[in-house]
Each structure stands twice: as structure tokens, then as C-alpha cells.
Amino acid sequence: MRAPIGSFDNARPAPECLDLLPPPVADAVRAWRGPVPAGQLLYVDTDPDKADTAVFVQTYGADLLETSANCVVIAAKRGGETRLAACVVLATGRADVNGVVRRHLQARKASFAPHETAVAETGMEYGGITPIGLPAHWPLLLDAAVADLPHVLIGSGRRRGKLITPGKALTALPGAVVLEGLGR
């Protein structure tokens, strides 16, 4: 089937591709109870060597520049305690880590989590982290611009492959909070 965004001719329902997803993502797709049926979560194959934004957009479709989102893991510190969270913002923007994120998490300091921590705590590959399948106790901060997209391209948990989902589906994930101005 053709994907609703990008130039992907072989989009498949994610429940049919569980073997291509890391365990936490496959488990989340298997247990999906979001506002859209699990079959509307689509998997598309992508070449990890074409992950650079300019090359990716040239290869897979110019519309992806405005319909792709990144998921980043944040370490928020307060009173000697570190708490992890995730932020999802448009690929053309950056998470306002020291403003919106820090204030929302009521942290003294917020920064990107080290690569090793992000990988170990998510069970996903760095560069492919997705909001689907994150630890349920984590805060999941979604930029309103992502939640409002009819379809958004996100990671699949691996560097190879991506997921396409309606933006509103992300709002039903555990710990999800939609924030205006999260991405800038």
C-alpha cells in the first residue's frame, strides 16, 4: 500500500511487521489501544545510511520535511534525583529543553540524556527512538504541532525503518502531554 506521506510505495500495517521492531515497540503495537486502530500505524522500510535530513527528504519525499518528528530522551534533575522523559518535536525544530521542558518537569536542570542511557532505558537503537513503546512511567511531552498533523513520520525503534501514524494517536500514549511551544 502507498503511504499517506512521503514516496513510500510499500507501507505495511505495523502489526504485520512486529519482527522488524525492537521488543518494546512490538509489545506496544501488539497491545495498542489508541484512538485509531493499530492497523493505521504503518511501517515503512528506510535505509539508515540516508538518515541525514537533506538526503532523507530527497530520497523519500519533500513533504517529509514538514511531516517528520524526532523523539529525544531528556534527563531532568532536581534535588539530586534524575528523572527521564521524552520529547517529540517536528524534525525541523528543536525541543525547548531549558525552557518549556525544564519548567514542565519542575527540574532545576534538563538536558539530553547520554546515548548509553537512552538506549539502555528504552530498549531501542539510538537514532531510531520512538514514542511508541517507551517506559509507561515516563512523561511524554508532545509538541502541539506534531499532535495536530494528519500523519507524522517517527522512528521505529531501530535505525532501519520508520512508523507513520496520525498525530492524534500519539496523544493516547502513556504519560503523553501536549504542549504548545515545545518545539521551536
CSV table of C-alpha atoms in Angstrom, one decimal:
chain,number,residue,atom,x,y,z
A,1,MET,CA,0.0,0.0,0.0
A,2,ARG,CA,1.1,3.6,-0.6
A,3,ALA,CA,1.9,5.6,2.5
A,4,PRO,CA,-0.2,8.8,3.1
A,5,ILE,CA,3.0,10.9,3.3
A,6,GLY,CA,6.4,10.5,1.6
A,7,SER,CA,7.1,8.5,-1.5
A,8,PHE,CA,6.9,5.1,0.2
A,9,ASP,CA,5.2,2.5,-2.1
A,10,ASN,CA,5.4,-0.4,0.3
A,11,ALA,CA,3.8,0.8,3.6
A,12,ARG,CA,2.5,-2.1,5.7
A,13,PRO,CA,0.4,-2.1,8.9
A,14,ALA,CA,2.8,-2.2,11.8
A,15,PRO,CA,1.0,-5.2,13.4
A,16,GLU,CA,2.2,-7.2,10.4
A,17,CYS,CA,5.8,-6.1,10.9
A,18,LEU,CA,6.4,-6.9,14.6
A,19,ASP,CA,9.5,-8.9,13.7
A,20,LEU,CA,11.1,-5.7,12.3
A,21,LEU,CA,10.5,-3.8,15.5
A,22,PRO,CA,12.5,-4.0,18.8
A,23,PRO,CA,10.7,-5.7,21.6
A,24,PRO,CA,9.3,-2.7,23.5
A,25,VAL,CA,7.9,-1.2,20.3
A,26,ALA,CA,6.5,-4.6,19.1
A,27,ASP,CA,4.9,-5.1,22.5
A,28,ALA,CA,3.3,-1.6,22.4
A,29,VAL,CA,1.9,-2.2,18.9
A,30,ARG,CA,0.6,-5.6,19.9
A,31,ALA,CA,-1.2,-4.0,22.9
A,32,TRP,CA,-2.3,-0.9,21.1
A,33,ARG,CA,-5.5,0.8,22.4
A,34,GLY,CA,-5.2,4.2,20.9
A,35,PRO,CA,-7.8,6.5,19.2
A,36,VAL,CA,-7.1,4.9,15.8
A,37,PRO,CA,-6.9,1.1,15.1
A,38,ALA,CA,-3.4,-0.5,15.3
A,39,GLY,CA,-3.6,-1.2,11.5
A,40,GLN,CA,-3.4,2.6,10.9
A,41,LEU,CA,0.1,2.6,12.4
A,42,LEU,CA,2.2,2.0,9.3
A,43,TYR,CA,5.8,0.6,8.9
A,44,VAL,CA,8.0,1.8,6.0
A,45,ASP,CA,11.4,0.5,5.2
A,46,THR,CA,14.2,3.1,5.1
A,47,ASP,CA,17.9,3.0,4.5
A,48,PRO,CA,19.8,4.0,7.7
A,49,ASP,CA,22.6,5.4,5.5
A,50,LYS,CA,20.2,8.0,4.2
A,51,ALA,CA,19.2,9.3,7.7
A,52,ASP,CA,20.7,12.8,7.2
A,53,THR,CA,17.6,15.1,6.8
A,54,ALA,CA,18.6,16.5,3.4
A,55,VAL,CA,19.3,13.1,1.9
A,56,PHE,CA,16.3,11.5,3.6
A,57,VAL,CA,13.9,14.1,2.2
A,58,GLN,CA,15.5,13.9,-1.3
A,59,THR,CA,15.1,10.1,-1.2
A,60,TYR,CA,11.7,9.6,0.4
A,61,GLY,CA,9.8,12.8,-0.4
A,62,ALA,CA,10.0,16.6,0.1
A,63,ASP,CA,6.7,16.6,2.2
A,64,LEU,CA,8.6,14.7,4.9
A,65,LEU,CA,10.4,17.9,5.8
A,66,GLU,CA,7.1,19.2,7.4
A,67,THR,CA,5.7,15.8,8.5
A,68,SER,CA,8.5,14.1,10.3
A,69,ALA,CA,9.2,14.3,14.1
A,70,ASN,CA,12.1,13.3,16.3
A,71,CYS,CA,11.8,11.7,19.8
A,72,VAL,CA,14.6,12.7,22.2
A,73,VAL,CA,15.2,11.4,25.7
A,74,ILE,CA,15.7,14.1,28.4
A,75,ALA,CA,17.4,13.8,31.8
A,76,ALA,CA,15.7,16.1,34.3
A,77,LYS,CA,17.5,16.8,37.6
A,78,ARG,CA,16.2,18.2,40.8
A,79,GLY,CA,17.4,17.6,44.4
A,80,GLY,CA,20.0,15.0,43.5
A,81,GLU,CA,17.4,12.9,41.6
A,82,THR,CA,17.4,12.3,37.8
A,83,ARG,CA,14.2,11.6,36.1
A,84,LEU,CA,13.9,10.6,32.4
A,85,ALA,CA,11.3,11.9,30.0
A,86,ALA,CA,10.8,12.0,26.2
A,87,CYS,CA,10.0,14.9,23.9
A,88,VAL,CA,8.6,14.7,20.4
A,89,VAL,CA,9.0,17.7,18.1
A,90,LEU,CA,9.0,18.4,14.4
A,91,ALA,CA,12.2,17.4,12.7
A,92,THR,CA,12.6,21.0,11.5
A,93,GLY,CA,12.6,22.3,15.1
A,94,ARG,CA,14.3,21.7,18.4
A,95,ALA,CA,12.9,20.9,21.8
A,96,ASP,CA,13.0,23.8,24.2
A,97,VAL,CA,14.8,21.8,26.8
A,98,ASN,CA,15.9,24.6,29.1
A,99,GLY,CA,12.6,26.4,29.0
A,100,VAL,CA,9.3,24.5,28.3
A,101,VAL,CA,10.7,21.1,29.2
A,102,ARG,CA,12.6,22.1,32.3
A,103,ARG,CA,9.6,24.1,33.7
A,104,HIS,CA,7.0,21.3,32.8
A,105,LEU,CA,9.2,18.7,34.6
A,106,GLN,CA,9.8,21.1,37.5
A,107,ALA,CA,13.5,20.4,37.2
A,108,ARG,CA,16.4,22.5,38.2
A,109,LYS,CA,18.3,21.3,35.1
A,110,ALA,CA,17.3,19.4,32.0
A,111,SER,CA,19.5,18.1,29.2
A,112,PHE,CA,19.6,15.4,26.6
A,113,ALA,CA,20.2,12.0,28.2
A,114,PRO,CA,23.5,10.4,27.3
A,115,HIS,CA,23.3,8.0,24.3
A,116,GLU,CA,24.0,4.9,26.5
A,117,THR,CA,21.3,5.8,29.0
A,118,ALA,CA,18.7,6.5,26.2
A,119,VAL,CA,19.4,3.1,24.5
A,120,ALA,CA,19.6,1.1,27.8
A,121,GLU,CA,16.4,2.6,29.2
A,122,THR,CA,14.3,2.4,26.0
A,123,GLY,CA,15.5,-0.8,24.5
A,124,MET,CA,15.7,1.0,21.2
A,125,GLU,CA,18.6,2.0,18.9
A,126,TYR,CA,20.0,5.5,19.1
A,127,GLY,CA,18.7,7.5,16.1
A,128,GLY,CA,15.5,5.4,15.9
A,129,ILE,CA,13.9,6.1,19.3
A,130,THR,CA,10.2,6.4,19.0
A,131,PRO,CA,7.5,7.4,21.5
A,132,ILE,CA,5.6,4.1,20.9
A,133,GLY,CA,7.0,1.6,23.4
A,134,LEU,CA,8.7,4.0,25.8
A,135,PRO,CA,8.5,3.1,29.6
A,136,ALA,CA,5.0,3.9,30.7
A,137,HIS,CA,6.1,5.8,33.8
A,138,TRP,CA,8.0,8.4,31.7
A,139,PRO,CA,6.5,11.8,30.9
A,140,LEU,CA,6.0,12.0,27.2
A,141,LEU,CA,5.9,15.7,26.0
A,142,LEU,CA,4.4,16.2,22.6
A,143,ASP,CA,4.6,19.4,20.7
A,144,ALA,CA,1.2,20.5,19.6
A,145,ALA,CA,2.4,20.9,16.0
A,146,VAL,CA,3.1,17.1,16.0
A,147,ALA,CA,-0.2,16.1,17.6
A,148,ASP,CA,-2.1,18.2,15.0
A,149,LEU,CA,-0.6,16.5,12.0
A,150,PRO,CA,-2.9,14.2,10.0
A,151,HIS,CA,0.1,11.9,9.6
A,152,VAL,CA,3.6,12.0,11.1
A,153,LEU,CA,6.7,10.0,10.4
A,154,ILE,CA,8.5,8.9,13.6
A,155,GLY,CA,11.2,6.4,14.4
A,156,SER,CA,10.5,2.6,14.6
A,157,GLY,CA,12.9,1.9,17.5
A,158,ARG,CA,15.6,0.9,15.0
A,159,ARG,CA,17.7,2.9,12.6
A,160,ARG,CA,16.2,1.0,9.7
A,161,GLY,CA,12.5,1.7,9.2
A,162,LYS,CA,10.1,4.3,10.3
A,163,LEU,CA,6.5,4.4,11.5
A,164,ILE,CA,3.7,6.6,10.1
A,165,THR,CA,0.8,7.4,12.4
A,166,PRO,CA,-1.9,10.0,12.8
A,167,GLY,CA,-0.6,12.7,15.1
A,168,LYS,CA,-3.6,12.3,17.4
A,169,ALA,CA,-2.6,8.7,18.0
A,170,LEU,CA,0.4,9.8,19.9
A,171,THR,CA,-1.7,11.8,22.4
A,172,ALA,CA,-3.1,8.5,23.8
A,173,LEU,CA,0.3,7.0,24.6
A,174,PRO,CA,1.1,6.5,28.3
A,175,GLY,CA,2.3,9.8,30.0
A,176,ALA,CA,1.5,11.9,26.9
A,177,VAL,CA,1.0,15.6,27.4
A,178,VAL,CA,0.6,18.1,24.5
A,179,LEU,CA,2.5,21.3,25.0
A,180,GLU,CA,2.3,24.5,22.9
A,181,GLY,CA,5.8,25.8,22.1
A,182,LEU,CA,7.7,22.7,23.0
A,183,GLY,CA,9.4,22.8,19.6
A,184,ARG,CA,11.0,25.9,18.3
